[in-house]
Amino acid sequence: MTLYRQGSDAGLSPILRPRTADLISHNGTLLIEWVEKHGSPFHLVSPEALGENARALTDVLAQHGVNHALYYGAKVNKSPGLMHAALNAGIGVDVSSLYELRDTLALGAAGDRIVATGPAKTRAFHDALIACKALISVDSPEELDDLSARLPEDGEPQPVLLRLRPGSQAGSRFGMDADEVLLCLSVIAADKRFRFDGLHFHLSGYGWETRAAAIREASWLISEARAIGLTPRMIDIGGGLPIRYVDARGYQAHIERQSAADYRNHKQPSSFYPYGGEVSAADWLGCLLAAALDDGRSIADYFRDENLTLALEPGRALADQAAVSVFRITRVKTLGPDTAVVFVEGSSFSACETWFASEFLIDPIIIPAAAYTPAEKPCKAYLAGHSCLDEDVLTNRWLDFPAMPRAGDLLVYANTAGYQMDLLENEFHRHPMPKRFRVHHGADGMPFLTTDDLEMYL
Ligand SMILES: Cc1ncc(COP(=O)(O)O)c(C=O)c1O
């Protein structure tokens, strides 16, 4: 028996793609066998979801006739399967470390499919990027100096973007203000070893409106670059496209209704990811392309008229529905007649927002190892990890269960690919790292697993 709801009364139950819903609803026994064999927690990765998400975005860009370049923000998840899926879908990869770059190259990507971002690139990372002529987003005049010192005297020029810090993010340590960008433009214009490809930014928050405002700022600098003889071809607007984890109405109702009493520590977090947002990533992009610049042109018109490519680096939006994380319940400690703390084998390092003083506002799906009886009563419980830290909780929120969970039942967290499942994972207490698998279906329709290791995709 599997308990989750979809539709208008869904509350915080996760939106699931049909394949995942089918796997969870009809294969409880198999999931329990997999946990026995591979340990708890484990993650099931669905790389094909990434290709579908990429297509939804490129369709919008194509409908608007806008030249585009999509780069998968590989930081969102350590799965090589997702990186492989991005390359198979014909898009590029945004790398933020030498190690992400190495994996991308090992999977067969050429340098022109790669953009490198981040303010603290090391010398070794710069050298590797120069060697494959990947596009480098330069974060500061200091980085431009360092890069210049690494560039060879001859050969193909090094493609670079300059990262702008738009006015809305004046306090951010990322990127440069307009004056610093102008300074870097003059350095680049005087040095044939650079090829100026355009401007870059990445903003925190999830509004398309702030991206529209930043494009307005960038458009002025694009004109300045052209005025000094440079030939920019791109504005890269980073990531931050929103995804929807739960039904928008159910989410809104929850937000309005919740109070400190819903949390075992009596502390209601002050902010949450917009788990039940009204717009999908594709709608968000449509709104952005239709937004007006100061001269009245839409952003889509601007990119077309100026022969510019709109680049995006979505992480979370491309990883939407690309993984679930499965935990086994190890013990249930009663706290009262109808309240309990549920301990899982695993820790909040594998799925939680409590480390960010927030909460994952998505209910886990329980898969009972044996059917509940009608005599069993609903209860409330919070979820604790297996470590020695009181703070190690998957959720501080009291969750409603139809019956008291039991040791051996499973809890499935849906949609964990975006920064949830492995950002903080470690071997605390020497527990082995959780495993990652890819689910396939045999000719008989039966699901089976392969490991999601780099070697599987080489
Ligand atoms: C430069 C840059 N690009 C892209 C992203 C991906 O953002 P998101 O996963 O919200 O789309 C990030 C995330 O921090 C980033 O720093």
Short mmCIF file of C-alpha atoms and ligand atoms in Angstrom, two decimals:
data_model
loop_
_atom_site.label_atom_id
_atom_site.label_comp_id
_atom_site.label_asym_id
_atom_site.label_seq_id
_atom_site.Cartn_x
_atom_site.Cartn_y
_atom_site.Cartn_z
CA MET A 1 0.00 0.00 0.00
CA THR A 2 1.33 3.44 -0.88
CA LEU A 3 -0.09 6.63 0.47
CA TYR A 4 0.08 9.80 -1.51
CA ARG A 5 -2.43 12.09 -3.08
CA GLN A 6 -2.36 14.18 -6.21
CA GLY A 7 -4.88 16.85 -7.19
CA SER A 8 -6.50 19.82 -5.52
CA ASP A 9 -6.59 18.25 -2.02
CA ALA A 10 -2.99 17.18 -2.33
CA GLY A 11 -1.64 19.39 0.49
CA LEU A 12 2.11 18.87 0.48
CA SER A 13 2.14 15.52 -1.30
CA PRO A 14 4.67 15.57 -4.11
CA ILE A 15 3.91 16.02 -7.78
CA LEU A 16 5.30 12.89 -9.42
CA ARG A 17 5.99 12.13 -13.06
CA PRO A 18 3.86 9.11 -14.08
CA ARG A 19 6.84 6.74 -14.29
CA THR A 20 7.96 7.54 -10.76
CA ALA A 21 4.40 7.37 -9.42
CA ASP A 22 4.04 3.97 -11.05
CA LEU A 23 7.35 2.72 -9.64
CA ILE A 24 6.47 3.81 -6.12
CA SER A 25 2.83 2.68 -6.19
CA HIS A 26 3.32 -0.79 -7.63
CA ASN A 27 6.72 -1.90 -6.44
CA GLY A 28 6.74 -1.53 -2.67
CA THR A 29 8.10 -5.04 -2.15
CA LEU A 30 10.83 -4.48 -4.71
CA LEU A 31 11.83 -1.18 -3.08
CA ILE A 32 12.08 -2.97 0.27
CA GLU A 33 14.27 -5.65 -1.37
CA TRP A 34 16.48 -2.94 -2.91
CA VAL A 35 16.97 -1.27 0.49
CA GLU A 36 17.90 -4.64 2.00
CA LYS A 37 20.44 -5.21 -0.74
CA HIS A 38 21.91 -1.73 -1.14
CA GLY A 39 21.39 -0.07 2.23
CA SER A 40 19.46 2.99 3.32
CA PRO A 41 19.15 5.61 2.07
CA PHE A 42 19.63 5.19 -1.67
CA HIS A 43 18.78 7.45 -4.54
CA LEU A 44 17.05 6.51 -7.77
CA VAL A 45 18.09 8.80 -10.59
CA SER A 46 15.99 9.30 -13.76
CA PRO A 47 18.31 10.95 -16.29
CA GLU A 48 15.63 10.93 -18.99
CA ALA A 49 13.70 13.55 -16.96
CA LEU A 50 16.55 15.99 -17.61
CA GLY A 51 16.18 15.61 -21.39
CA GLU A 52 12.43 16.27 -21.09
CA ASN A 53 13.05 19.36 -18.94
CA ALA A 54 15.63 20.68 -21.41
CA ARG A 55 13.20 20.21 -24.31
CA ALA A 56 10.44 22.13 -22.49
CA LEU A 57 12.77 25.13 -22.24
CA THR A 58 14.30 24.96 -25.71
CA ASP A 59 10.76 24.70 -27.18
CA VAL A 60 9.86 28.06 -25.60
CA LEU A 61 13.06 29.66 -26.91
CA ALA A 62 12.49 28.21 -30.39
CA GLN A 63 8.86 29.43 -30.41
CA HIS A 64 10.17 32.96 -29.80
CA GLY A 65 12.80 32.56 -32.51
CA VAL A 66 15.59 33.34 -30.04
CA ASN A 67 19.07 31.88 -30.49
CA HIS A 68 19.88 30.06 -27.31
CA ALA A 69 22.45 28.03 -25.41
CA LEU A 70 21.39 25.93 -22.45
CA TYR A 71 24.02 24.79 -19.94
CA TYR A 72 23.11 22.28 -17.24
CA GLY A 73 24.25 23.67 -13.85
CA ALA A 74 26.11 20.51 -12.80
CA LYS A 75 26.52 21.70 -9.20
CA VAL A 76 22.93 20.75 -8.49
CA ASN A 77 23.71 17.02 -8.25
CA LYS A 78 26.75 14.73 -8.35
CA SER A 79 25.14 12.21 -10.72
CA PRO A 80 27.19 11.58 -13.88
CA GLY A 81 23.97 10.18 -15.39
CA LEU A 82 22.39 13.63 -15.29
CA MET A 83 25.46 15.20 -16.89
CA HIS A 84 25.43 12.49 -19.55
CA ALA A 85 21.72 13.12 -20.17
CA ALA A 86 22.42 16.85 -20.62
CA LEU A 87 25.06 16.14 -23.25
CA ASN A 88 22.78 13.60 -24.95
CA ALA A 89 20.03 16.21 -25.05
CA GLY A 90 22.41 18.42 -27.04
CA ILE A 91 22.88 21.04 -24.35
CA GLY A 92 26.06 22.17 -22.60
CA VAL A 93 27.27 22.02 -19.02
CA ASP A 94 28.02 24.80 -16.51
CA VAL A 95 30.98 23.65 -14.41
CA SER A 96 32.16 25.21 -11.17
CA SER A 97 35.18 23.07 -10.36
CA LEU A 98 38.04 21.19 -11.96
CA TYR A 99 36.26 17.97 -11.00
CA GLU A 100 32.98 18.84 -12.70
CA LEU A 101 35.04 19.84 -15.75
CA ARG A 102 36.93 16.54 -15.76
CA ASP A 103 33.70 14.52 -15.64
CA THR A 104 32.17 16.58 -18.45
CA LEU A 105 35.23 16.07 -20.64
CA ALA A 106 35.36 12.34 -19.76
CA LEU A 107 31.77 12.07 -20.98
CA GLY A 108 32.92 13.35 -24.36
CA ALA A 109 32.01 17.04 -24.26
CA ALA A 110 34.12 19.43 -26.31
CA GLY A 111 35.18 22.74 -24.73
CA ASP A 112 32.60 24.68 -26.74
CA ARG A 113 29.81 22.89 -24.83
CA ILE A 114 31.17 24.10 -21.47
CA VAL A 115 30.88 27.33 -19.51
CA ALA A 116 32.83 27.74 -16.26
CA THR A 117 31.42 29.94 -13.52
CA GLY A 118 32.33 30.90 -9.96
CA PRO A 119 34.56 33.52 -8.33
CA ALA A 120 37.27 31.27 -6.88
CA LYS A 121 38.56 29.25 -9.83
CA THR A 122 41.96 27.77 -9.12
CA ARG A 123 45.03 27.98 -11.33
CA ALA A 124 44.66 24.30 -12.25
CA PHE A 125 41.01 24.87 -13.17
CA HIS A 126 41.96 27.87 -15.36
CA ASP A 127 44.67 25.83 -17.08
CA ALA A 128 42.27 22.97 -17.81
CA LEU A 129 39.65 25.40 -19.16
CA ILE A 130 42.23 27.12 -21.35
CA ALA A 131 43.41 23.75 -22.67
CA CYS A 132 39.94 22.86 -23.96
CA LYS A 133 38.93 26.47 -24.81
CA ALA A 134 35.84 26.36 -22.63
CA LEU A 135 33.96 29.59 -22.14
CA ILE A 136 35.12 31.24 -18.89
CA SER A 137 32.90 33.62 -16.97
CA VAL A 138 35.34 36.07 -15.39
CA ASP A 139 34.11 37.19 -11.99
CA SER A 140 36.47 40.09 -11.19
CA PRO A 141 39.30 42.28 -12.54
CA GLU A 142 41.57 40.14 -10.30
CA GLU A 143 40.45 36.96 -12.05
CA LEU A 144 41.03 38.61 -15.44
CA ASP A 145 44.62 39.38 -14.36
CA ASP A 146 45.17 35.79 -13.19
CA LEU A 147 43.72 34.40 -16.38
CA SER A 148 45.83 36.72 -18.50
CA ALA A 149 48.94 35.41 -16.74
CA ARG A 150 47.98 31.83 -17.72
CA LEU A 151 47.12 32.48 -21.39
CA PRO A 152 49.63 31.42 -24.05
CA GLU A 153 51.03 34.12 -26.35
CA ASP A 154 49.61 32.57 -29.49
CA GLY A 155 46.91 30.18 -30.60
CA GLU A 156 43.14 30.56 -30.64
CA PRO A 157 41.89 33.39 -28.41
CA GLN A 158 40.30 32.44 -25.10
CA PRO A 159 36.50 32.96 -25.05
CA VAL A 160 35.34 34.86 -21.96
CA LEU A 161 32.20 36.34 -20.48
CA LEU A 162 32.29 39.12 -17.88
CA ARG A 163 30.07 38.53 -14.87
CA LEU A 164 27.94 41.55 -14.05
CA ARG A 165 26.64 42.25 -10.56
CA PRO A 166 23.30 43.85 -11.33
CA GLY A 167 22.00 46.69 -9.13
CA SER A 168 19.46 44.39 -7.47
CA GLN A 169 22.35 42.35 -5.98
CA ALA A 170 24.59 45.25 -4.93
CA GLY A 171 25.61 43.47 -1.70
CA SER A 172 26.62 40.23 -3.42
CA ARG A 173 30.26 39.11 -3.59
CA PHE A 174 29.71 37.68 -7.08
CA GLY A 175 30.43 39.57 -10.27
CA MET A 176 31.38 43.17 -10.99
CA ASP A 177 29.58 46.49 -11.04
CA ALA A 178 29.26 48.34 -14.36
CA ASP A 179 32.47 50.38 -13.84
CA GLU A 180 34.53 47.24 -13.23
CA VAL A 181 32.99 45.60 -16.31
CA LEU A 182 33.98 48.67 -18.37
CA LEU A 183 37.52 48.43 -17.01
CA CYS A 184 37.74 44.73 -17.98
CA LEU A 185 36.31 45.51 -21.43
CA SER A 186 39.16 47.93 -22.07
CA VAL A 187 41.73 45.31 -20.96
CA ILE A 188 40.18 42.67 -23.22
CA ALA A 189 39.93 45.06 -26.18
CA ALA A 190 43.68 45.63 -25.94
CA ASP A 191 44.65 41.95 -25.71
CA LYS A 192 44.24 39.71 -28.75
CA ARG A 193 44.52 36.60 -26.57
CA PHE A 194 40.96 37.17 -25.35
CA ARG A 195 37.73 36.74 -27.28
CA PHE A 196 34.90 38.67 -25.62
CA ASP A 197 31.73 36.59 -25.95
CA GLY A 198 29.43 38.65 -23.78
CA LEU A 199 28.01 39.18 -20.32
CA HIS A 200 26.92 36.83 -17.59
CA PHE A 201 24.99 37.12 -14.35
CA HIS A 202 23.32 34.77 -11.91
CA LEU A 203 20.87 36.12 -9.37
CA SER A 204 19.55 34.67 -6.18
CA GLY A 205 15.76 34.44 -5.91
CA TYR A 206 13.40 33.07 -8.52
CA GLY A 207 11.70 36.08 -10.13
CA TRP A 208 11.88 36.59 -13.91
CA GLU A 209 11.36 40.30 -13.22
CA THR A 210 14.84 40.69 -11.63
CA ARG A 211 16.37 38.90 -14.65
CA ALA A 212 14.52 41.29 -17.00
CA ALA A 213 15.94 44.26 -15.06
CA ALA A 214 19.45 42.74 -15.22
CA ILE A 215 19.14 42.25 -19.00
CA ARG A 216 18.30 45.97 -19.26
CA GLU A 217 21.56 46.76 -17.41
CA ALA A 218 23.51 44.27 -19.52
CA SER A 219 22.14 45.68 -22.80
CA TRP A 220 23.79 49.02 -22.10
CA LEU A 221 27.16 47.32 -21.51
CA ILE A 222 26.75 45.26 -24.68
CA SER A 223 26.44 48.57 -26.60
CA GLU A 224 29.52 49.95 -24.81
CA ALA A 225 31.49 46.82 -25.76
CA ARG A 226 30.45 47.20 -29.39
CA ALA A 227 31.41 50.86 -29.31
CA ILE A 228 35.03 49.93 -28.51
CA GLY A 229 35.20 47.37 -31.30
CA LEU A 230 34.33 44.16 -29.42
CA THR A 231 31.83 41.67 -30.84
CA PRO A 232 29.74 40.19 -28.03
CA ARG A 233 27.38 37.43 -29.06
CA MET A 234 25.73 36.32 -25.82
CA ILE A 235 24.07 37.28 -22.55
CA ASP A 236 24.10 34.40 -20.08
CA ILE A 237 21.42 34.89 -17.43
CA GLY A 238 22.47 32.03 -15.11
CA GLY A 239 19.93 29.80 -13.40
CA GLY A 240 17.18 30.28 -10.84
CA LEU A 241 14.25 29.04 -12.91
CA PRO A 242 11.61 27.81 -10.46
CA ILE A 243 10.17 24.34 -10.23
CA ARG A 244 6.97 23.13 -8.69
CA TYR A 245 7.19 20.35 -6.15
CA VAL A 246 3.62 20.38 -4.86
CA ASP A 247 0.21 21.58 -5.99
CA ALA A 248 0.11 25.41 -5.94
CA ARG A 249 -3.28 25.69 -4.18
CA GLY A 250 -2.49 23.06 -1.56
CA TYR A 251 0.82 24.79 -0.91
CA GLN A 252 -0.74 28.23 -0.53
CA ALA A 253 -3.34 26.82 1.86
CA HIS A 254 -0.57 25.18 3.90
CA ILE A 255 1.48 28.39 4.09
CA GLU A 256 -1.55 30.37 5.25
CA ARG A 257 -2.56 27.77 7.82
CA GLN A 258 0.78 26.75 9.31
CA SER A 259 2.00 27.96 12.69
CA ALA A 260 4.85 27.36 15.12
CA ALA A 261 2.80 24.55 16.69
CA ASP A 262 3.34 22.54 13.47
CA TYR A 263 7.04 22.26 14.32
CA ARG A 264 8.43 20.11 17.10
CA ASN A 265 10.84 22.92 18.08
CA HIS A 266 8.00 25.49 17.97
CA LYS A 267 9.96 27.49 15.38
CA GLN A 268 8.33 28.21 12.06
CA PRO A 269 11.07 28.95 9.51
CA SER A 270 10.91 32.49 8.13
CA SER A 271 11.42 31.50 4.50
CA PHE A 272 10.95 28.53 2.21
CA TYR A 273 11.78 27.64 -1.35
CA PRO A 274 8.57 28.38 -3.36
CA TYR A 275 7.65 24.67 -3.44
CA GLY A 276 4.18 25.28 -4.84
CA GLY A 277 4.88 28.19 -7.17
CA GLU A 278 2.30 29.25 -9.76
CA VAL A 279 4.63 29.23 -12.76
CA SER A 280 6.59 26.38 -14.30
CA ALA A 281 10.13 26.94 -15.57
CA ALA A 282 8.78 27.11 -19.16
CA ASP A 283 6.12 29.71 -18.19
CA TRP A 284 8.80 31.68 -16.35
CA LEU A 285 10.91 31.77 -19.49
CA GLY A 286 7.90 32.82 -21.58
CA CYS A 287 7.25 35.74 -19.17
CA LEU A 288 10.89 36.80 -19.34
CA LEU A 289 10.99 36.75 -23.14
CA ALA A 290 7.80 38.84 -23.32
CA ALA A 291 9.03 41.44 -20.78
CA ALA A 292 9.73 44.92 -22.19
CA LEU A 293 13.03 46.76 -22.31
CA ASP A 294 13.17 50.55 -21.84
CA ASP A 295 12.86 51.14 -25.59
CA GLY A 296 9.61 49.13 -25.69
CA ARG A 297 11.09 46.07 -27.40
CA SER A 298 10.41 42.71 -25.80
CA ILE A 299 13.41 40.79 -24.55
CA ALA A 300 12.81 38.23 -27.32
CA ASP A 301 12.88 41.07 -29.90
CA TYR A 302 16.04 42.46 -28.36
CA PHE A 303 17.93 39.16 -28.63
CA ARG A 304 16.74 38.67 -32.22
CA ASP A 305 17.42 42.25 -33.37
CA GLU A 306 20.86 42.36 -31.75
CA ASN A 307 21.77 38.88 -33.02
CA LEU A 308 22.53 37.75 -29.48
CA THR A 309 22.29 34.30 -27.96
CA LEU A 310 20.34 33.94 -24.73
CA ALA A 311 22.26 31.52 -22.52
CA LEU A 312 20.79 29.91 -19.39
CA GLU A 313 22.36 27.72 -16.71
CA PRO A 314 19.46 26.01 -14.97
CA GLY A 315 20.42 23.52 -12.31
CA ARG A 316 17.31 22.74 -10.30
CA ALA A 317 14.89 23.26 -13.22
CA LEU A 318 16.72 20.69 -15.37
CA ALA A 319 16.91 18.23 -12.47
CA ASP A 320 13.15 18.49 -11.80
CA GLN A 321 11.73 14.98 -11.20
CA ALA A 322 15.17 13.45 -11.83
CA ALA A 323 15.60 11.57 -8.52
CA VAL A 324 13.86 10.17 -5.47
CA SER A 325 15.53 9.21 -2.18
CA VAL A 326 14.45 6.13 -0.27
CA PHE A 327 14.95 5.79 3.50
CA ARG A 328 14.17 2.80 5.70
CA ILE A 329 12.65 3.42 9.11
CA THR A 330 14.85 1.90 11.76
CA ARG A 331 12.91 2.69 14.93
CA VAL A 332 9.79 4.52 16.06
CA LYS A 333 9.89 6.02 19.54
CA THR A 334 6.52 7.02 20.91
CA LEU A 335 6.27 10.43 22.53
CA GLY A 336 2.58 10.25 23.43
CA PRO A 337 -0.52 8.24 22.49
CA ASP A 338 -0.52 9.60 18.94
CA THR A 339 2.88 11.26 18.53
CA ALA A 340 6.28 9.78 17.77
CA VAL A 341 9.78 10.41 16.53
CA VAL A 342 10.58 8.27 13.51
CA PHE A 343 14.27 7.40 13.09
CA VAL A 344 15.44 6.64 9.59
CA GLU A 345 18.60 4.85 8.47
CA GLY A 346 20.30 7.82 6.96
CA SER A 347 20.60 11.42 7.93
CA SER A 348 19.44 14.88 7.11
CA PHE A 349 22.59 15.20 4.99
CA SER A 350 20.69 13.19 2.34
CA ALA A 351 17.44 15.16 2.19
CA CYS A 352 16.60 18.22 4.17
CA GLU A 353 16.53 21.98 4.39
CA THR A 354 16.92 22.19 8.15
CA TRP A 355 20.64 22.92 7.72
CA PHE A 356 19.50 26.11 5.98
CA ALA A 357 17.09 26.95 8.82
CA SER A 358 14.22 26.07 6.55
CA GLU A 359 12.14 22.95 5.78
CA PHE A 360 11.48 20.72 2.81
CA LEU A 361 7.72 21.40 2.45
CA ILE A 362 7.03 18.14 0.68
CA ASP A 363 5.61 15.18 2.50
CA PRO A 364 7.47 11.89 2.17
CA ILE A 365 5.55 8.90 0.84
CA ILE A 366 5.30 5.99 3.23
CA ILE A 367 5.55 2.45 1.95
CA PRO A 368 4.47 0.12 4.75
CA ALA A 369 6.31 -3.19 4.88
CA ALA A 370 3.01 -4.82 5.93
CA ALA A 371 -0.52 -3.49 5.43
CA TYR A 372 -1.97 -1.35 8.23
CA THR A 373 -5.10 -2.65 9.93
CA PRO A 374 -8.31 -0.60 10.26
CA ALA A 375 -7.78 -0.55 14.04
CA GLU A 376 -4.61 1.53 13.70
CA LYS A 377 -5.01 5.23 14.38
CA PRO A 378 -3.57 8.28 12.59
CA CYS A 379 -0.59 9.90 14.28
CA LYS A 380 1.90 12.73 14.02
CA ALA A 381 5.66 12.29 13.91
CA TYR A 382 8.81 14.15 13.01
CA LEU A 383 11.71 12.46 11.24
CA ALA A 384 15.15 12.06 12.79
CA GLY A 385 18.37 10.89 11.22
CA HIS A 386 20.60 8.21 12.71
CA SER A 387 23.41 10.43 13.96
CA CYS A 388 24.22 11.66 17.47
CA LEU A 389 23.16 15.24 16.74
CA ASP A 390 19.83 16.51 18.04
CA GLU A 391 19.79 18.81 14.99
CA ASP A 392 19.94 15.83 12.63
CA VAL A 393 16.29 15.82 11.65
CA LEU A 394 14.91 15.38 8.16
CA THR A 395 11.99 17.45 9.25
CA ASN A 396 11.12 19.43 12.36
CA ARG A 397 7.59 19.58 11.00
CA TRP A 398 5.01 17.25 12.50
CA LEU A 399 3.95 14.98 9.66
CA ASP A 400 0.55 13.29 9.55
CA PHE A 401 0.61 9.52 9.13
CA PRO A 402 -2.48 7.33 8.61
CA ALA A 403 -1.13 4.90 11.23
CA MET A 404 1.91 4.74 13.47
CA PRO A 405 4.86 3.95 11.14
CA ARG A 406 6.85 0.79 11.93
CA ALA A 407 10.49 -0.22 11.70
CA GLY A 408 11.09 -1.62 8.21
CA ASP A 409 8.58 0.71 6.49
CA LEU A 410 10.07 2.96 3.82
CA LEU A 411 9.85 6.70 3.40
CA VAL A 412 10.35 8.02 -0.11
CA TYR A 413 11.30 11.64 -0.63
CA ALA A 414 10.34 12.72 -4.14
CA ASN A 415 12.17 15.17 -6.37
CA THR A 416 15.42 15.31 -4.41
CA ALA A 417 17.75 15.79 -7.42
CA GLY A 418 17.89 19.58 -7.04
CA TYR A 419 20.43 20.26 -4.26
CA GLN A 420 18.70 17.87 -1.84
CA MET A 421 20.04 14.39 -2.16
CA ASP A 422 23.80 14.79 -2.14
CA LEU A 423 24.87 18.38 -1.51
CA LEU A 424 25.74 17.64 2.12
CA GLU A 425 26.22 13.88 2.07
CA ASN A 426 29.20 12.54 3.96
CA GLU A 427 30.34 9.51 5.92
CA PHE A 428 29.49 10.82 9.38
CA HIS A 429 29.83 8.00 11.96
CA ARG A 430 31.62 6.12 9.14
CA HIS A 431 28.30 5.14 7.58
CA PRO A 432 29.07 4.39 3.94
CA MET A 433 28.01 6.99 1.39
CA PRO A 434 24.47 6.34 0.11
CA LYS A 435 24.33 4.65 -3.29
CA ARG A 436 22.87 6.06 -6.46
CA PHE A 437 21.11 3.93 -9.08
CA ARG A 438 19.34 4.31 -12.34
CA VAL A 439 16.04 2.45 -12.83
CA HIS A 440 15.40 0.57 -16.09
CA HIS A 441 12.51 -1.61 -17.18
CA GLY A 442 13.10 -5.09 -18.61
CA ALA A 443 11.18 -6.60 -21.54
CA ASP A 444 8.76 -8.04 -18.96
CA GLY A 445 8.16 -4.52 -17.59
CA MET A 446 9.98 -5.35 -14.34
CA PRO A 447 12.14 -2.51 -12.98
CA PHE A 448 15.83 -3.23 -12.42
CA LEU A 449 18.81 -1.11 -11.35
CA THR A 450 22.22 -0.17 -12.67
CA THR A 451 24.70 1.91 -10.71
CA ASP A 452 24.91 5.59 -11.59
CA ASP A 453 28.72 5.74 -11.72
CA LEU A 454 30.79 7.60 -14.28
CA GLU A 455 32.15 4.32 -15.75
CA MET A 456 28.59 3.33 -16.73
CA TYR A 457 28.44 6.22 -19.18
CA LEU A 458 31.93 6.14 -20.70
C1 LIG B 1 26.56 30.80 -11.66
C2 LIG B 1 25.40 29.89 -11.42
N1 LIG B 1 24.71 29.44 -12.47
C3 LIG B 1 23.67 28.59 -12.32
C4 LIG B 1 23.27 28.17 -11.05
C5 LIG B 1 22.09 27.22 -10.94
O1 LIG B 1 21.01 27.78 -10.25
P1 LIG B 1 19.63 27.00 -10.17
O2 LIG B 1 19.89 25.63 -9.71
O3 LIG B 1 18.80 27.79 -9.19
O4 LIG B 1 19.02 27.03 -11.55
C6 LIG B 1 23.96 28.63 -9.92
C7 LIG B 1 23.56 28.21 -8.57
O5 LIG B 1 24.06 28.61 -7.56
C8 LIG B 1 25.07 29.51 -10.12
O6 LIG B 1 25.79 29.96 -9.06
#
